[in-house]
Amino acid sequence: MTTLRDVAAAAEVSVGTASNVFSRPELVSDAARERVRAAARKLGYAGPDPAARRLRTGVAGAVGLVFTYTLEFAFADAAAVTFLRGLAGGLHERQSGLLIVPTTRSEVLRSGEAGEGVVRDALVDGFVVYSAPEHDPRVEAAIARRLPTVIVDQPRDRDRVPFVGIDDHAGARAAAEHLGGLGHRRIAIVSFGFSADEAGEQQFPLTAERLAGYRAGLGPLADATPVHICRPNAIEHAEDLAREVLSRDGRPTAILAMSDVIALGFRRVAAELGIDVPGELSIVGFDDSPLAALSDPPLTTVAQPTEDKGRVAAELLLAAVGGRRRVRRRTILPIELRVRGTTAAPPRLSSRA
């Protein structure tokens, strides 16, 4: 097997210079850099082995991301893409790589074999956990490795693990109070799933907090407000559910959706069924994803700094890896209800105005 020493000898430079070509090329002259690269190509040398680098420096140069759903979801969901952009931006400064550890099906989560094995063997400096359920074996495996770990959104209340999130209860409450203040009485909540497994052991606390916030904001209306589950958080599933909910007699005059994706699915079906938004149906989302302001009419939603979540998580993790400073325990980022064009008084009150 060709070694870095062989490449250095062929290029007639020191081993240190050859090493810098692969790790810190700005320190090497153009001529020496080209000689080393030419020798490496001729000898078939692809670069230093990452495992050997970790043994030598104690740094892998990569971060593991324990992700909520599948890889397809990671690059298709607007909020997930926004989070990944923030995370990538935070990692860019340190030129750190990213290893995504997604989940696949609930049976994988139950057994934990696939994801847990990837986490256990991953050559990374630490982990960012993004919106995983309680008792997720991938999260347990990450924490058991005793590498720096930062949790974003959920799970919650893990001892000594830094957390980045928002006040989901307050955001949901503001959305519900907005609809109540407009005079809506027939309101439906469209929720995420409550757990990742059929047994209900791997709960999503974020779902429970938003639901509690909605109910607090609805006050006396809460007991009569139906809760519909949209799982997964995908627009085609939201549309299927919307056709069912909006086609019933006595349909709601307002929808509280736990994501913009769900809200926009209901908006599309309302247009398909000839239901005027907001004249006949008000809709409030959650996230303020890039699509929210582009919908017709623009979506009323609870804005959260999703990109900042990724950036802050990266900064906290890299600070812990570098040991530069004490990492704060909890970071709660601000939220804001943004009232746009999808909410108005219900038809009965509008006709009296």
PDB file of N, CA, C and O in Angstrom, residues 2-19 22 32 35-40 42-43 45:
ATOM      1  N   THR A   2       0.563   2.183  -0.895  1.00  0.00           N
ATOM      2  CA  THR A   2       1.325   3.425  -0.983  1.00  0.00           C
ATOM      3  C   THR A   2       1.079   4.279   0.248  1.00  0.00           C
ATOM      4  O   THR A   2      -0.055   4.439   0.693  1.00  0.00           O
ATOM      5  N   THR A   3       2.155   4.842   0.779  1.00  0.00           N
ATOM      6  CA  THR A   3       2.042   5.680   1.960  1.00  0.00           C
ATOM      7  C   THR A   3       2.387   7.126   1.624  1.00  0.00           C
ATOM      8  O   THR A   3       2.911   7.432   0.535  1.00  0.00           O
ATOM      9  N   LEU A   4       2.100   8.014   2.556  1.00  0.00           N
ATOM     10  CA  LEU A   4       2.444   9.427   2.379  1.00  0.00           C
ATOM     11  C   LEU A   4       3.947   9.590   2.242  1.00  0.00           C
ATOM     12  O   LEU A   4       4.424  10.452   1.487  1.00  0.00           O
ATOM     13  N   ARG A   5       4.719   8.761   2.927  1.00  0.00           N
ATOM     14  CA  ARG A   5       6.184   8.823   2.832  1.00  0.00           C
ATOM     15  C   ARG A   5       6.641   8.507   1.411  1.00  0.00           C
ATOM     16  O   ARG A   5       7.574   9.126   0.887  1.00  0.00           O
ATOM     17  N   ASP A   6       5.964   7.521   0.762  1.00  0.00           N
ATOM     18  CA  ASP A   6       6.307   7.190  -0.624  1.00  0.00           C
ATOM     19  C   ASP A   6       6.048   8.377  -1.547  1.00  0.00           C
ATOM     20  O   ASP A   6       6.836   8.678  -2.448  1.00  0.00           O
ATOM     21  N   VAL A   7       4.917   9.048  -1.324  1.00  0.00           N
ATOM     22  CA  VAL A   7       4.565  10.211  -2.143  1.00  0.00           C
ATOM     23  C   VAL A   7       5.583  11.327  -1.934  1.00  0.00           C
ATOM     24  O   VAL A   7       6.030  11.974  -2.893  1.00  0.00           O
ATOM     25  N   ALA A   8       5.971  11.566  -0.687  1.00  0.00           N
ATOM     26  CA  ALA A   8       6.952  12.611  -0.390  1.00  0.00           C
ATOM     27  C   ALA A   8       8.283  12.328  -1.074  1.00  0.00           C
ATOM     28  O   ALA A   8       8.912  13.233  -1.641  1.00  0.00           O
ATOM     29  N   ALA A   9       8.699  11.063  -1.046  1.00  0.00           N
ATOM     30  CA  ALA A   9       9.970  10.693  -1.679  1.00  0.00           C
ATOM     31  C   ALA A   9       9.899  10.904  -3.189  1.00  0.00           C
ATOM     32  O   ALA A   9      10.836  11.432  -3.801  1.00  0.00           O
ATOM     33  N   ALA A  10       8.779  10.517  -3.793  1.00  0.00           N
ATOM     34  CA  ALA A  10       8.631  10.666  -5.245  1.00  0.00           C
ATOM     35  C   ALA A  10       8.586  12.129  -5.657  1.00  0.00           C
ATOM     36  O   ALA A  10       9.057  12.505  -6.730  1.00  0.00           O
ATOM     37  N   ALA A  11       8.036  12.974  -4.791  1.00  0.00           N
ATOM     38  CA  ALA A  11       7.927  14.409  -5.102  1.00  0.00           C
ATOM     39  C   ALA A  11       9.149  15.194  -4.653  1.00  0.00           C
ATOM     40  O   ALA A  11       9.245  16.395  -4.908  1.00  0.00           O
ATOM     41  N   GLU A  12      10.062  14.491  -3.937  1.00  0.00           N
ATOM     42  CA  GLU A  12      11.287  15.102  -3.431  1.00  0.00           C
ATOM     43  C   GLU A  12      10.987  16.267  -2.487  1.00  0.00           C
ATOM     44  O   GLU A  12      11.550  17.364  -2.592  1.00  0.00           O
ATOM     45  N   VAL A  13      10.071  16.011  -1.568  1.00  0.00           N
ATOM     46  CA  VAL A  13       9.751  16.972  -0.511  1.00  0.00           C
ATOM     47  C   VAL A  13       9.749  16.223   0.815  1.00  0.00           C
ATOM     48  O   VAL A  13       9.796  14.991   0.855  1.00  0.00           O
ATOM     49  N   SER A  14       9.676  16.957   1.916  1.00  0.00           N
ATOM     50  CA  SER A  14       9.615  16.319   3.227  1.00  0.00           C
ATOM     51  C   SER A  14       8.222  15.714   3.440  1.00  0.00           C
ATOM     52  O   SER A  14       7.233  16.106   2.772  1.00  0.00           O
ATOM     53  N   VAL A  15       8.124  14.787   4.390  1.00  0.00           N
ATOM     54  CA  VAL A  15       6.828  14.201   4.725  1.00  0.00           C
ATOM     55  C   VAL A  15       5.879  15.276   5.252  1.00  0.00           C
ATOM     56  O   VAL A  15       4.684  15.276   4.970  1.00  0.00           O
ATOM     57  N   GLY A  16       6.421  16.227   6.003  1.00  0.00           N
ATOM     58  CA  GLY A  16       5.599  17.311   6.536  1.00  0.00           C
ATOM     59  C   GLY A  16       4.977  18.154   5.428  1.00  0.00           C
ATOM     60  O   GLY A  16       3.801  18.536   5.497  1.00  0.00           O
ATOM     61  N   THR A  17       5.789  18.451   4.397  1.00  0.00           N
ATOM     62  CA  THR A  17       5.265  19.228   3.265  1.00  0.00           C
ATOM     63  C   THR A  17       4.185  18.455   2.535  1.00  0.00           C
ATOM     64  O   THR A  17       3.128  19.010   2.177  1.00  0.00           O
ATOM     65  N   ALA A  18       4.428  17.167   2.305  1.00  0.00           N
ATOM     66  CA  ALA A  18       3.424  16.334   1.636  1.00  0.00           C
ATOM     67  C   ALA A  18       2.134  16.277   2.445  1.00  0.00           C
ATOM     68  O   ALA A  18       1.030  16.330   1.889  1.00  0.00           O
ATOM     69  N   SER A  19       2.266  16.186   3.762  1.00  0.00           N
ATOM     70  CA  SER A  19       1.084  16.146   4.623  1.00  0.00           C
ATOM     71  C   SER A  19       0.292  17.441   4.521  1.00  0.00           C
ATOM     72  O   SER A  19      -0.943  17.428   4.449  1.00  0.00           O
ATOM     73  N   PHE A  22      -2.264  17.921   1.696  1.00  0.00           N
ATOM     74  CA  PHE A  22      -3.587  17.308   1.868  1.00  0.00           C
ATOM     75  C   PHE A  22      -4.396  17.942   2.993  1.00  0.00           C
ATOM     76  O   PHE A  22      -5.625  17.873   2.976  1.00  0.00           O
ATOM     77  N   ALA A  32       5.590  23.076  -5.235  1.00  0.00           N
ATOM     78  CA  ALA A  32       5.678  21.873  -4.399  1.00  0.00           C
ATOM     79  C   ALA A  32       4.329  21.164  -4.326  1.00  0.00           C
ATOM     80  O   ALA A  32       4.264  19.926  -4.344  1.00  0.00           O
ATOM     81  N   ARG A  35       3.848  19.151  -7.478  1.00  0.00           N
ATOM     82  CA  ARG A  35       4.702  17.956  -7.512  1.00  0.00           C
ATOM     83  C   ARG A  35       4.121  16.851  -6.642  1.00  0.00           C
ATOM     84  O   ARG A  35       4.108  15.682  -7.028  1.00  0.00           O
ATOM     85  N   VAL A  36       3.653  17.219  -5.447  1.00  0.00           N
ATOM     86  CA  VAL A  36       3.083  16.217  -4.538  1.00  0.00           C
ATOM     87  C   VAL A  36       1.826  15.607  -5.137  1.00  0.00           C
ATOM     88  O   VAL A  36       1.633  14.386  -5.118  1.00  0.00           O
ATOM     89  N   ARG A  37       0.967  16.453  -5.709  1.00  0.00           N
ATOM     90  CA  ARG A  37      -0.269  15.934  -6.281  1.00  0.00           C
ATOM     91  C   ARG A  37       0.003  15.044  -7.494  1.00  0.00           C
ATOM     92  O   ARG A  37      -0.669  14.029  -7.689  1.00  0.00           O
ATOM     93  N   ALA A  38       0.987  15.416  -8.305  1.00  0.00           N
ATOM     94  CA  ALA A  38       1.342  14.593  -9.463  1.00  0.00           C
ATOM     95  C   ALA A  38       1.877  13.237  -9.007  1.00  0.00           C
ATOM     96  O   ALA A  38       1.537  12.185  -9.582  1.00  0.00           O
ATOM     97  N   ALA A  39       2.730  13.258  -7.964  1.00  0.00           N
ATOM     98  CA  ALA A  39       3.257  11.990  -7.447  1.00  0.00           C
ATOM     99  C   ALA A  39       2.148  11.129  -6.869  1.00  0.00           C
ATOM    100  O   ALA A  39       2.128   9.906  -7.056  1.00  0.00           O
ATOM    101  N   ALA A  40       1.205  11.757  -6.173  1.00  0.00           N
ATOM    102  CA  ALA A  40       0.083  11.010  -5.589  1.00  0.00           C
ATOM    103  C   ALA A  40      -0.768  10.371  -6.678  1.00  0.00           C
ATOM    104  O   ALA A  40      -1.176   9.200  -6.566  1.00  0.00           O
ATOM    105  N   LYS A  42       0.212   9.505  -9.716  1.00  0.00           N
ATOM    106  CA  LYS A  42       0.987   8.454 -10.356  1.00  0.00           C
ATOM    107  C   LYS A  42       1.036   7.187  -9.495  1.00  0.00           C
ATOM    108  O   LYS A  42       0.958   6.063 -10.007  1.00  0.00           O
ATOM    109  N   LEU A  43       1.127   7.383  -8.173  1.00  0.00           N
ATOM    110  CA  LEU A  43       1.233   6.228  -7.263  1.00  0.00           C
ATOM    111  C   LEU A  43      -0.129   5.706  -6.816  1.00  0.00           C
ATOM    112  O   LEU A  43      -0.195   4.696  -6.106  1.00  0.00           O
ATOM    113  N   TYR A  45      -2.289   7.299  -4.794  1.00  0.00           N
ATOM    114  CA  TYR A  45      -2.491   7.642  -3.384  1.00  0.00           C
ATOM    115  C   TYR A  45      -3.633   8.649  -3.266  1.00  0.00           C
ATOM    116  O   TYR A  45      -3.562   9.758  -3.823  1.00  0.00           O
TER     117      TYR A  45
END
